[in-house]
Structures are given as structure tokens and as C-alpha cells.
Amino acid sequence: MDFIDLKTQYRRYQAAIDERIRRVLEHGQYILGPEIAELESALAAYVGVRHCLTVASGTDSLEIALRALDIGPGDEVITVPFTWISTAEVIRLVGAKPVFIDIEPATFNLDLDQLEPAITSRTKALIPVSLFGQMPDYDAINRIAARHQVAVVEDAAQSFGATQRGRRSGGVTRIGSTSFYPAKPLGCYGDGGALFTHDDALADKMRALRVHGGLKRHEHPLIGMNGRFDTLQAAVLLAKLPHFDAELSERRRIGARYSDALRAVCPVPEVMPGNTHVYAQYTIRMPRRDALAEQLKTRGIPTAVYYPKCLHEQPAFAACGYRWGDFPVSEMASREVLSLPMHPFLTEPDQDRVITAVREAQ
Ligand SMILES: Cc1ncc(COP(=O)(O)O)c(C=O)c1O
């Protein structure tokens, strides 16, 4: 059994993927070739925003977003310590200070009650993370942000395809950022990411930042980066996109099946009213997590821990001055979470093996 099965996915869509790749090899426009614009308009329509810009990774996309918002030294950006390092890394990369707030245990997303008290006169932006594939309450987040005139950048790296009250993840905040890392719900065959916005001026600025700070060759009004998405990777996503919604329904079906079977034995990822979950990870909590992982491994079931340490425990963030005990729910989560095999091609017998093994674990 695979934790994530990219080989089966490739075999299912092989003809379309191979054909798309072949066309790129034929036309040879590897950098910002026609597939990039085609993909960007398809993704903008899918998310329901005016602009989509593909970029080299979900980390570059977050950094470009913060730079486009002119965030830098002296500024504070609020996020959570229970996330992948990129979310807070980019805050330090632009010279600003990450301010952490804790998460709530049912969804692993930010604790809304802690958001407003954390906002100061130096706060420039919020980066809520739609962790594991479910969005926190963006109506509430956007209301608080508007009251304090701070920007919201959704880190939708894990939630591409998720919805909240009918709106797609990536399209509910000033800027949305996602990742196409191979294991993400919509993954390419390398690194990749995208930015989403309704704002024309921000889109132009982000487009310039993506290519060395300028839109015209040899003119560089801004300091930018080489953050372009590869044409070949765009071709892969164009071949996968027509199957994406069907894959999401399978993910949701498997997630619901796991939850119905496991709710009695451990906390399962609850889906909040108005949300759909894409289960980038299907993550349960168990106090004896490491023992459970060992038992599943002996039965041939792969698992993963996202994330075994919170960001305030990482030496890279020592300068922020946080200590163990500052974020008890995140700390508890980092010690108890375990992600189970989850992908759209997981067969019912394999789902049942996972369920039985978790239920029978000591
Ligand atoms: C929450 C979160 N943010 C940001 C990223 C960064 O994406 P990438 O790996 O494409 O740079 C990831 C994925 O790794 C992620 O899970």
C-alpha cells in the first residue's frame, strides 16, 4: 500500500500527460511557453479569481505575495507555529517578524479567538494556513483583517480544490498561494506553485517580481527573483486538471469513510460546517502516536507525521523568543498527529486494512 500513489495516477492519465509533454518538446518554449498562460487562465477560472500566476514553488509564491505587499523589516506577520516551515520562513526572508498564534484542536487551523489580540500597530499581514486541506473561517478572518487594515494571504498549499460556503480556497483573500509539489492534491512532477488575486495592480507587481522585477526584457524597476513555473510542469497539470474534481470526490469519500469508522477510537479531522475538505493529509490524533505508527508499519501500512516539531521549537526561529509551553495545542498536535494513507486510488480493501489496524492498535 502506498501513502500517496502517483504511479497509478500517471498510468490512468498517461496518454494525455505524454501527449502534453510531447507538444512542449516539439515547440521548445520551455520558459513561459503557451502552456503557462493556458494553465493560468484555467486555474483562475477554477478558483474564481481575476488573476492566477504560476510560480516555481509554493514557497516562492508566499515570498512574492509578501514582497508585493511591501512587507519588510519592522513589520509583523501573524501565522501559526503548526505548519510547514515555508509559511513562516518567508516572513523572515523578507525581513519581517513572524508572530505566532495557537491552533484549535478539531481542525488544526488557527484559533480565531487569538487572532485579534495578536494584532499590533506593526502587523501588516496575516497568513492563515488551510492545513491538511480544510480552510479556517475566512469570513471571520477577513472581517478582523479589514477592521485593522491588514492584508490576508491564504496559505492554500494543502487546500487547493477545497471550498468554503461555495468559494474556492485560494480565492477568498487578498492573495491566495498554493503549491503543486508532487504530493499535493494537484501535484506536478517537480516543484511548482501559484498565486491568486482579484487585484489588477497586485497581479502586475507579482508578475514582475516573478521575473527579476520587470515585465519588459532588460528593464527592472523592482528587485525580483527567478520564480517562474516550468512549461513542462504546466503541461503535466493541464493533463491532470480535467480529472481533479473526480479525484477530490474520491478523497472526500475515503476521508468520510475513515472518519465514520475511526471516530469512536480517536479524534478524527472534523469538517466544519460550510467547508469541503480535500485531505491533502488525513490526520488523526493518538497520544501513543509513535507506538501506533510502529504497529501500522509492521502490518505494511505507511504513515507520516506532519509535523513532529512546531516552528517555535526550530532553531531557525529562536530569535522570535518563543518558549515551549507558549502554544500548547500546537505542541500537543506535534506529539500526537499521525497521517494515514490517502489518495484517490486507495482501494476499499486497503482502506479497510488501515481502519482495522488503527482500531486494533494497542
Ligand atoms: C502549508 C504549506 N505552505 C507552503 C508550502 C510550500 O510549498 P512548496 O513545497 O511548493 O515550496 C507547503 C508545501 O510544502 C505547505 O504544506
GROMACS .gro file of C-alpha atoms and ligand atoms in nm:
model
  378
    1MET     CA    1   0.000   0.000   0.000
    2ASP     CA    2   0.129   0.349  -0.082
    3PHE     CA    3   0.092   0.656   0.138
    4ILE     CA    4   0.035   0.859  -0.180
    5ASP     CA    5   0.017   0.679  -0.515
    6LEU     CA    6   0.148   0.889  -0.802
    7LYS     CA    7   0.231   0.591  -1.021
    8THR     CA    8  -0.128   0.473  -1.054
    9GLN     CA    9  -0.233   0.829  -1.127
   10TYR     CA   10   0.025   0.852  -1.406
   11ARG     CA   11  -0.088   0.523  -1.557
   12ARG     CA   12  -0.452   0.639  -1.558
   13TYR     CA   13  -0.379   0.965  -1.741
   14GLN     CA   14  -0.068   0.853  -1.923
   15ALA     CA   15  -0.186   0.918  -2.279
   16ALA     CA   16  -0.287   1.278  -2.203
   17ILE     CA   17   0.022   1.354  -1.994
   18ASP     CA   18   0.261   1.209  -2.253
   19GLU     CA   19   0.088   1.395  -2.533
   20ARG     CA   20   0.102   1.727  -2.343
   21ILE     CA   21   0.473   1.677  -2.266
   22ARG     CA   22   0.544   1.580  -2.626
   23ARG     CA   23   0.386   1.902  -2.751
   24VAL     CA   24   0.617   2.109  -2.530
   25LEU     CA   25   0.920   1.915  -2.655
   26GLU     CA   26   0.801   1.988  -3.010
   27HIS     CA   27   0.752   2.364  -2.968
   28GLY     CA   28   1.053   2.403  -2.737
   29GLN     CA   29   0.928   2.708  -2.543
   30TYR     CA   30   1.041   2.577  -2.206
   31ILE     CA   31   1.031   2.912  -2.027
   32LEU     CA   32   0.688   3.079  -2.003
   33GLY     CA   33   0.564   2.881  -2.303
   34PRO     CA   34   0.197   2.883  -2.414
   35GLU     CA   35   0.101   2.615  -2.157
   36ILE     CA   36   0.171   2.864  -1.878
   37ALA     CA   37  -0.093   3.113  -1.997
   38GLU     CA   38  -0.334   2.829  -2.074
   39LEU     CA   39  -0.293   2.684  -1.726
   40GLU     CA   40  -0.316   3.025  -1.557
   41SER     CA   41  -0.648   3.102  -1.720
   42ALA     CA   42  -0.783   2.755  -1.639
   43LEU     CA   43  -0.676   2.787  -1.275
   44ALA     CA   44  -0.810   3.142  -1.241
   45ALA     CA   45  -1.147   3.021  -1.369
   46TYR     CA   46  -1.138   2.718  -1.139
   47VAL     CA   47  -1.063   2.927  -0.830
   48GLY     CA   48  -1.294   3.210  -0.940
   49VAL     CA   49  -1.042   3.496  -0.939
   50ARG     CA   50  -0.934   3.751  -1.197
   51HIS     CA   51  -0.567   3.657  -1.192
   52CYS     CA   52  -0.358   3.346  -1.148
   53LEU     CA   53   0.020   3.347  -1.176
   54THR     CA   54   0.211   3.024  -1.170
   55VAL     CA   55   0.545   3.025  -0.990
   56ALA     CA   56   0.838   2.795  -0.919
   57SER     CA   57   0.713   2.671  -0.579
   58GLY     CA   58   0.463   2.730  -0.304
   59THR     CA   59   0.743   2.889  -0.104
   60ASP     CA   60   0.829   3.138  -0.379
   61SER     CA   61   0.461   3.221  -0.412
   62LEU     CA   62   0.434   3.315  -0.043
   63GLU     CA   63   0.751   3.522  -0.064
   64ILE     CA   64   0.631   3.702  -0.377
   65ALA     CA   65   0.299   3.773  -0.203
   66LEU     CA   66   0.469   3.932   0.097
   67ARG     CA   67   0.705   4.134  -0.122
   68ALA     CA   68   0.416   4.254  -0.335
   69LEU     CA   69   0.252   4.380  -0.017
   70ASP     CA   70   0.575   4.570   0.070
   71ILE     CA   71   0.629   4.375   0.388
   72GLY     CA   72   0.977   4.406   0.531
   73PRO     CA   73   1.188   4.497   0.833
   74GLY     CA   74   0.986   4.635   1.125
   75ASP     CA   75   0.666   4.464   1.014
   76GLU     CA   76   0.489   4.177   1.187
   77VAL     CA   77   0.304   3.897   1.013
   78ILE     CA   78   0.074   3.667   1.211
   79THR     CA   79   0.065   3.295   1.141
   80VAL     CA   80   0.064   2.961   1.322
   81PRO     CA   81   0.356   2.752   1.453
   82PHE     CA   82   0.194   2.423   1.344
   83THR     CA   83   0.259   2.431   0.969
   84TRP     CA   84   0.528   2.357   0.712
   85ILE     CA   85   0.830   2.584   0.761
   86SER     CA   86   0.771   2.779   0.437
   87THR     CA   87   0.476   2.969   0.588
   88ALA     CA   88   0.697   3.142   0.845
   89GLU     CA   89   1.028   3.114   0.661
   90VAL     CA   90   0.913   3.366   0.401
   91ILE     CA   91   0.825   3.616   0.674
   92ARG     CA   92   1.188   3.606   0.792
   93LEU     CA   93   1.313   3.605   0.431
   94VAL     CA   94   1.154   3.944   0.367
   95GLY     CA   95   1.296   4.071   0.698
   96ALA     CA   96   0.969   4.083   0.893
   97LYS     CA   97   0.883   3.920   1.226
   98PRO     CA   98   0.662   3.611   1.248
   99VAL     CA   99   0.407   3.639   1.529
  100PHE     CA  100   0.259   3.301   1.615
  101ILE     CA  101  -0.087   3.225   1.748
  102ASP     CA  102  -0.205   2.880   1.851
  103ILE     CA  103  -0.433   2.645   1.659
  104GLU     CA  104  -0.757   2.479   1.764
  105PRO     CA  105  -0.753   2.101   1.803
  106ALA     CA  106  -1.052   1.990   1.591
  107THR     CA  107  -0.919   2.120   1.258
  108PHE     CA  108  -0.553   2.211   1.334
  109ASN     CA  109  -0.628   2.557   1.192
  110LEU     CA  110  -0.571   2.890   1.368
  111ASP     CA  111  -0.764   2.967   1.684
  112LEU     CA  112  -0.979   3.264   1.580
  113ASP     CA  113  -1.009   3.390   1.938
  114GLN     CA  114  -0.634   3.453   1.944
  115LEU     CA  115  -0.619   3.642   1.615
  116GLU     CA  116  -0.739   3.992   1.702
  117PRO     CA  117  -0.547   4.016   2.032
  118ALA     CA  118  -0.225   3.940   1.841
  119ILE     CA  119  -0.267   4.235   1.602
  120THR     CA  120  -0.047   4.537   1.683
  121SER     CA  121   0.031   4.864   1.506
  122ARG     CA  122   0.318   4.681   1.334
  123THR     CA  123   0.102   4.399   1.196
  124LYS     CA  124   0.099   4.417   0.816
  125ALA     CA  125  -0.048   4.082   0.717
  126LEU     CA  126  -0.197   3.753   0.830
  127ILE     CA  127  -0.103   3.419   0.676
  128PRO     CA  128  -0.373   3.173   0.783
  129VAL     CA  129  -0.291   2.820   0.672
  130SER     CA  130  -0.565   2.594   0.537
  131LEU     CA  131  -0.392   2.298   0.694
  132PHE     CA  132  -0.427   1.943   0.568
  133GLY     CA  133  -0.689   2.058   0.315
  134GLN     CA  134  -0.953   2.248   0.509
  135MET     CA  135  -0.998   2.625   0.532
  136PRO     CA  136  -1.031   2.820   0.857
  137ASP     CA  137  -1.327   3.063   0.869
  138TYR     CA  138  -1.222   3.325   0.614
  139ASP     CA  139  -1.533   3.542   0.658
  140ALA     CA  140  -1.433   3.592   1.020
  141ILE     CA  141  -1.063   3.633   0.935
  142ASN     CA  142  -1.132   3.887   0.658
  143ARG     CA  143  -1.363   4.085   0.890
  144ILE     CA  144  -1.093   4.113   1.156
  145ALA     CA  145  -0.831   4.197   0.891
  146ALA     CA  146  -1.050   4.470   0.742
  147ARG     CA  147  -1.109   4.623   1.087
  148HIS     CA  148  -0.731   4.657   1.133
  149GLN     CA  149  -0.643   4.720   0.768
  150VAL     CA  150  -0.407   4.427   0.737
  151ALA     CA  151  -0.376   4.205   0.431
  152VAL     CA  152  -0.468   3.837   0.433
  153VAL     CA  153  -0.263   3.584   0.236
  154GLU     CA  154  -0.414   3.237   0.243
  155ASP     CA  155  -0.151   2.963   0.254
  156ALA     CA  156  -0.356   2.722   0.045
  157ALA     CA  157  -0.062   2.493  -0.033
  158GLN     CA  158  -0.256   2.196   0.105
  159SER     CA  159  -0.610   2.301   0.025
  160PHE     CA  160  -0.626   2.356  -0.349
  161GLY     CA  161  -0.976   2.248  -0.452
  162ALA     CA  162  -1.131   2.291  -0.105
  163THR     CA  163  -1.437   2.512  -0.070
  164GLN     CA  164  -1.597   2.726   0.197
  165ARG     CA  165  -1.958   2.833   0.156
  166GLY     CA  166  -1.917   2.762  -0.214
  167ARG     CA  167  -1.598   2.966  -0.265
  168ARG     CA  168  -1.271   2.800  -0.358
  169SER     CA  169  -0.959   2.801  -0.148
  170GLY     CA  170  -0.710   3.048  -0.293
  171GLY     CA  171  -0.982   3.292  -0.396
  172VAL     CA  172  -1.118   3.416  -0.064
  173THR     CA  173  -0.843   3.655   0.049
  174ARG     CA  174  -0.643   3.946  -0.093
  175ILE     CA  175  -0.387   3.695  -0.217
  176GLY     CA  176  -0.407   3.314  -0.222
  177SER     CA  177  -0.098   3.097  -0.255
  178THR     CA  178  -0.078   2.729  -0.338
  179SER     CA  179   0.178   2.457  -0.413
  180PHE     CA  180   0.195   2.195  -0.687
  181TYR     CA  181   0.458   1.985  -0.507
  182PRO     CA  182   0.401   1.627  -0.634
  183ALA     CA  183   0.226   1.505  -0.318
  184LYS     CA  184  -0.020   1.797  -0.303
  185PRO     CA  185  -0.384   1.741  -0.409
  186LEU     CA  186  -0.298   1.889  -0.750
  187GLY     CA  187   0.067   1.798  -0.795
  188CYS     CA  188   0.307   1.834  -1.086
  189TYR     CA  189   0.625   1.632  -1.143
  190GLY     CA  190   0.861   1.868  -0.965
  191ASP     CA  191   0.826   2.194  -0.778
  192GLY     CA  192   0.558   2.447  -0.853
  193GLY     CA  193   0.305   2.686  -0.710
  194ALA     CA  194   0.057   2.960  -0.792
  195LEU     CA  195  -0.076   3.293  -0.672
  196PHE     CA  196  -0.435   3.410  -0.699
  197THR     CA  197  -0.580   3.758  -0.665
  198HIS     CA  198  -0.865   3.977  -0.780
  199ASP     CA  199  -0.642   4.286  -0.761
  200ASP     CA  200  -0.505   4.400  -1.101
  201ALA     CA  201  -0.221   4.611  -0.960
  202LEU     CA  202  -0.106   4.339  -0.722
  203ALA     CA  203  -0.117   4.085  -1.003
  204ASP     CA  204   0.108   4.305  -1.220
  205LYS     CA  205   0.351   4.357  -0.936
  206MET     CA  206   0.365   3.986  -0.854
  207ARG     CA  207   0.416   3.907  -1.222
  208ALA     CA  208   0.714   4.144  -1.225
  209LEU     CA  209   0.857   4.004  -0.901
  210ARG     CA  210   0.836   3.657  -1.052
  211VAL     CA  211   1.074   3.754  -1.334
  212HIS     CA  212   1.355   3.964  -1.189
  213GLY     CA  213   1.135   4.259  -1.104
  214GLY     CA  214   1.029   4.363  -1.452
  215LEU     CA  215   0.780   4.279  -1.722
  216LYS     CA  216   0.990   4.415  -2.009
  217ARG     CA  217   1.316   4.247  -2.101
  218HIS     CA  218   1.619   4.435  -1.961
  219GLU     CA  219   1.401   4.671  -1.755
  220HIS     CA  220   1.395   4.602  -1.382
  221PRO     CA  221   1.201   4.855  -1.176
  222LEU     CA  222   1.197   4.614  -0.879
  223ILE     CA  223   1.430   4.361  -0.720
  224GLY     CA  224   1.261   4.034  -0.806
  225MET     CA  225   1.360   3.672  -0.840
  226ASN     CA  226   1.364   3.389  -1.087
  227GLY     CA  227   1.038   3.237  -0.973
  228ARG     CA  228   0.887   3.106  -1.297
  229PHE     CA  229   0.697   2.780  -1.328
  230ASP     CA  230   0.831   2.539  -1.594
  231THR     CA  231   0.631   2.496  -1.913
  232LEU     CA  232   0.674   2.116  -1.888
  233GLN     CA  233   0.519   2.119  -1.542
  234ALA     CA  234   0.230   2.330  -1.670
  235ALA     CA  235   0.174   2.065  -1.936
  236VAL     CA  236   0.151   1.797  -1.666
  237LEU     CA  237  -0.106   1.998  -1.470
  238LEU     CA  238  -0.313   2.069  -1.782
  239ALA     CA  239  -0.339   1.694  -1.836
  240LYS     CA  240  -0.433   1.630  -1.473
  241LEU     CA  241  -0.679   1.916  -1.427
  242PRO     CA  242  -0.978   1.756  -1.608
  243HIS     CA  243  -0.963   1.468  -1.354
  244PHE     CA  244  -0.914   1.683  -1.048
  245ASP     CA  245  -1.276   1.715  -0.934
  246ALA     CA  246  -1.332   1.341  -0.964
  247GLU     CA  247  -1.018   1.285  -0.756
  248LEU     CA  248  -1.144   1.528  -0.494
  249SER     CA  249  -1.474   1.341  -0.464
  250GLU     CA  250  -1.280   1.019  -0.410
  251ARG     CA  251  -1.067   1.187  -0.144
  252ARG     CA  252  -1.380   1.315   0.030
  253ARG     CA  253  -1.544   0.974   0.014
  254ILE     CA  254  -1.240   0.799   0.159
  255GLY     CA  255  -1.199   1.068   0.425
  256ALA     CA  256  -1.562   1.033   0.534
  257ARG     CA  257  -1.529   0.656   0.541
  258TYR     CA  258  -1.216   0.672   0.759
  259SER     CA  259  -1.383   0.923   0.992
  260ASP     CA  260  -1.703   0.722   1.034
  261ALA     CA  261  -1.501   0.413   1.119
  262LEU     CA  262  -1.242   0.578   1.345
  263ARG     CA  263  -1.435   0.849   1.529
  264ALA     CA  264  -1.502   0.611   1.818
  265VAL     CA  265  -1.133   0.533   1.873
  266CYS     CA  266  -0.952   0.865   1.821
  267PRO     CA  267  -1.002   1.231   1.729
  268VAL     CA  268  -1.055   1.248   1.351
  269PRO     CA  269  -1.032   1.553   1.122
  270GLU     CA  270  -1.378   1.705   1.158
  271VAL     CA  271  -1.511   1.903   0.862
  272MET     CA  272  -1.652   2.238   0.972
  273PRO     CA  273  -2.000   2.341   0.851
  274GLY     CA  274  -1.983   2.512   0.512
  275ASN     CA  275  -1.648   2.351   0.426
  276THR     CA  276  -1.531   2.077   0.199
  277HIS     CA  277  -1.202   1.906   0.288
  278VAL     CA  278  -0.954   1.782   0.028
  279TYR     CA  279  -0.749   1.572   0.274
  280ALA     CA  280  -0.406   1.662   0.145
  281GLN     CA  281  -0.337   1.468   0.463
  282TYR     CA  282  -0.585   1.257   0.656
  283THR     CA  283  -0.461   1.321   1.008
  284ILE     CA  284  -0.576   1.164   1.333
  285ARG     CA  285  -0.451   1.220   1.687
  286MET     CA  286  -0.328   0.949   1.922
  287PRO     CA  287  -0.143   1.007   2.249
  288ARG     CA  288   0.073   0.699   2.178
  289ARG     CA  289   0.136   0.810   1.821
  290ASP     CA  290   0.483   0.661   1.774
  291ALA     CA  291   0.368   0.321   1.901
  292LEU     CA  292   0.069   0.332   1.664
  293ALA     CA  293   0.294   0.422   1.370
  294GLU     CA  294   0.520   0.125   1.455
  295GLN     CA  295   0.225  -0.114   1.474
  296LEU     CA  296   0.088   0.006   1.141
  297LYS     CA  297   0.432  -0.029   0.985
  298THR     CA  298   0.458  -0.393   1.093
  299ARG     CA  299   0.126  -0.451   0.915
  300GLY     CA  300   0.261  -0.290   0.597
  301ILE     CA  301   0.074   0.040   0.637
  302PRO     CA  302   0.279   0.354   0.574
  303THR     CA  303   0.210   0.665   0.782
  304ALA     CA  304   0.369   1.008   0.819
  305VAL     CA  305   0.399   1.274   1.086
  306TYR     CA  306   0.318   1.630   0.981
  307TYR     CA  307   0.471   1.796   1.185
  308PRO     CA  308   0.683   1.641   1.459
  309LYS     CA  309   0.804   1.982   1.580
  310CYS     CA  310   0.636   2.320   1.591
  311LEU     CA  311   0.810   2.612   1.427
  312HIS     CA  312   0.875   2.788   1.759
  313GLU     CA  313   1.083   2.481   1.854
  314GLN     CA  314   1.303   2.516   1.547
  315PRO     CA  315   1.639   2.688   1.592
  316ALA     CA  316   1.567   2.893   1.279
  317PHE     CA  317   1.302   3.084   1.477
  318ALA     CA  318   1.495   3.109   1.805
  319ALA     CA  319   1.528   3.485   1.757
  320CYS     CA  320   1.149   3.518   1.785
  321GLY     CA  321   1.187   3.445   2.157
  322TYR     CA  322   0.913   3.184   2.200
  323ARG     CA  323   0.940   2.902   2.450
  324TRP     CA  324   0.799   2.555   2.498
  325GLY     CA  325   0.456   2.599   2.654
  326ASP     CA  326   0.365   2.912   2.455
  327PHE     CA  327   0.140   2.719   2.212
  328PRO     CA  328   0.001   2.418   2.397
  329VAL     CA  329  -0.241   2.296   2.129
  330SER     CA  330   0.024   2.309   1.856
  331GLU     CA  331   0.267   2.133   2.086
  332MET     CA  332   0.014   1.862   2.169
  333ALA     CA  333  -0.066   1.821   1.797
  334SER     CA  334   0.301   1.785   1.705
  335ARG     CA  335   0.332   1.498   1.955
  336GLU     CA  336   0.004   1.325   1.867
  337VAL     CA  337  -0.069   1.363   1.496
  338LEU     CA  338  -0.042   1.077   1.252
  339SER     CA  339  -0.138   1.093   0.886
  340LEU     CA  340  -0.282   0.781   0.726
  341PRO     CA  341  -0.256   0.670   0.361
  342MET     CA  342  -0.474   0.899   0.150
  343HIS     CA  343  -0.501   0.927  -0.227
  344PRO     CA  344  -0.784   0.894  -0.478
  345PHE     CA  345  -0.678   0.546  -0.586
  346LEU     CA  346  -0.679   0.382  -0.243
  347THR     CA  347  -0.892   0.069  -0.281
  348GLU     CA  348  -1.168  -0.023  -0.036
  349PRO     CA  349  -0.979  -0.332   0.085
  350ASP     CA  350  -0.676  -0.112   0.159
  351GLN     CA  351  -0.896   0.146   0.335
  352ASP     CA  352  -1.037  -0.138   0.545
  353ARG     CA  353  -0.689  -0.262   0.631
  354VAL     CA  354  -0.598   0.085   0.758
  355ILE     CA  355  -0.920   0.112   0.957
  356THR     CA  356  -0.882  -0.233   1.114
  357ALA     CA  357  -0.518  -0.173   1.201
  358VAL     CA  358  -0.594   0.158   1.375
  359ARG     CA  359  -0.892   0.010   1.559
  360GLU     CA  360  -0.690  -0.291   1.675
  361ALA     CA  361  -0.383  -0.091   1.780
  362GLN     CA  362  -0.296  -0.110   2.147
  363LIG     C1  363   0.141   2.472   0.438
  363LIG     C2  364   0.246   2.481   0.332
  363LIG     N1  365   0.292   2.601   0.295
  363LIG     C3  366   0.385   2.615   0.199
  363LIG     C4  367   0.436   2.506   0.134
  363LIG     C5  368   0.544   2.527   0.035
  363LIG     O1  369   0.523   2.472  -0.089
  363LIG     P1  370   0.646   2.423  -0.180
  363LIG     O2  371   0.695   2.294  -0.124
  363LIG     O3  372   0.583   2.411  -0.315
  363LIG     O4  373   0.750   2.530  -0.176
  363LIG     C6  374   0.389   2.377   0.165
  363LIG     C7  375   0.432   2.255   0.094
  363LIG     O5  376   0.534   2.201   0.104
  363LIG     C8  377   0.293   2.365   0.269
  363LIG     O6  378   0.247   2.244   0.304
   0.00000   0.00000   0.00000
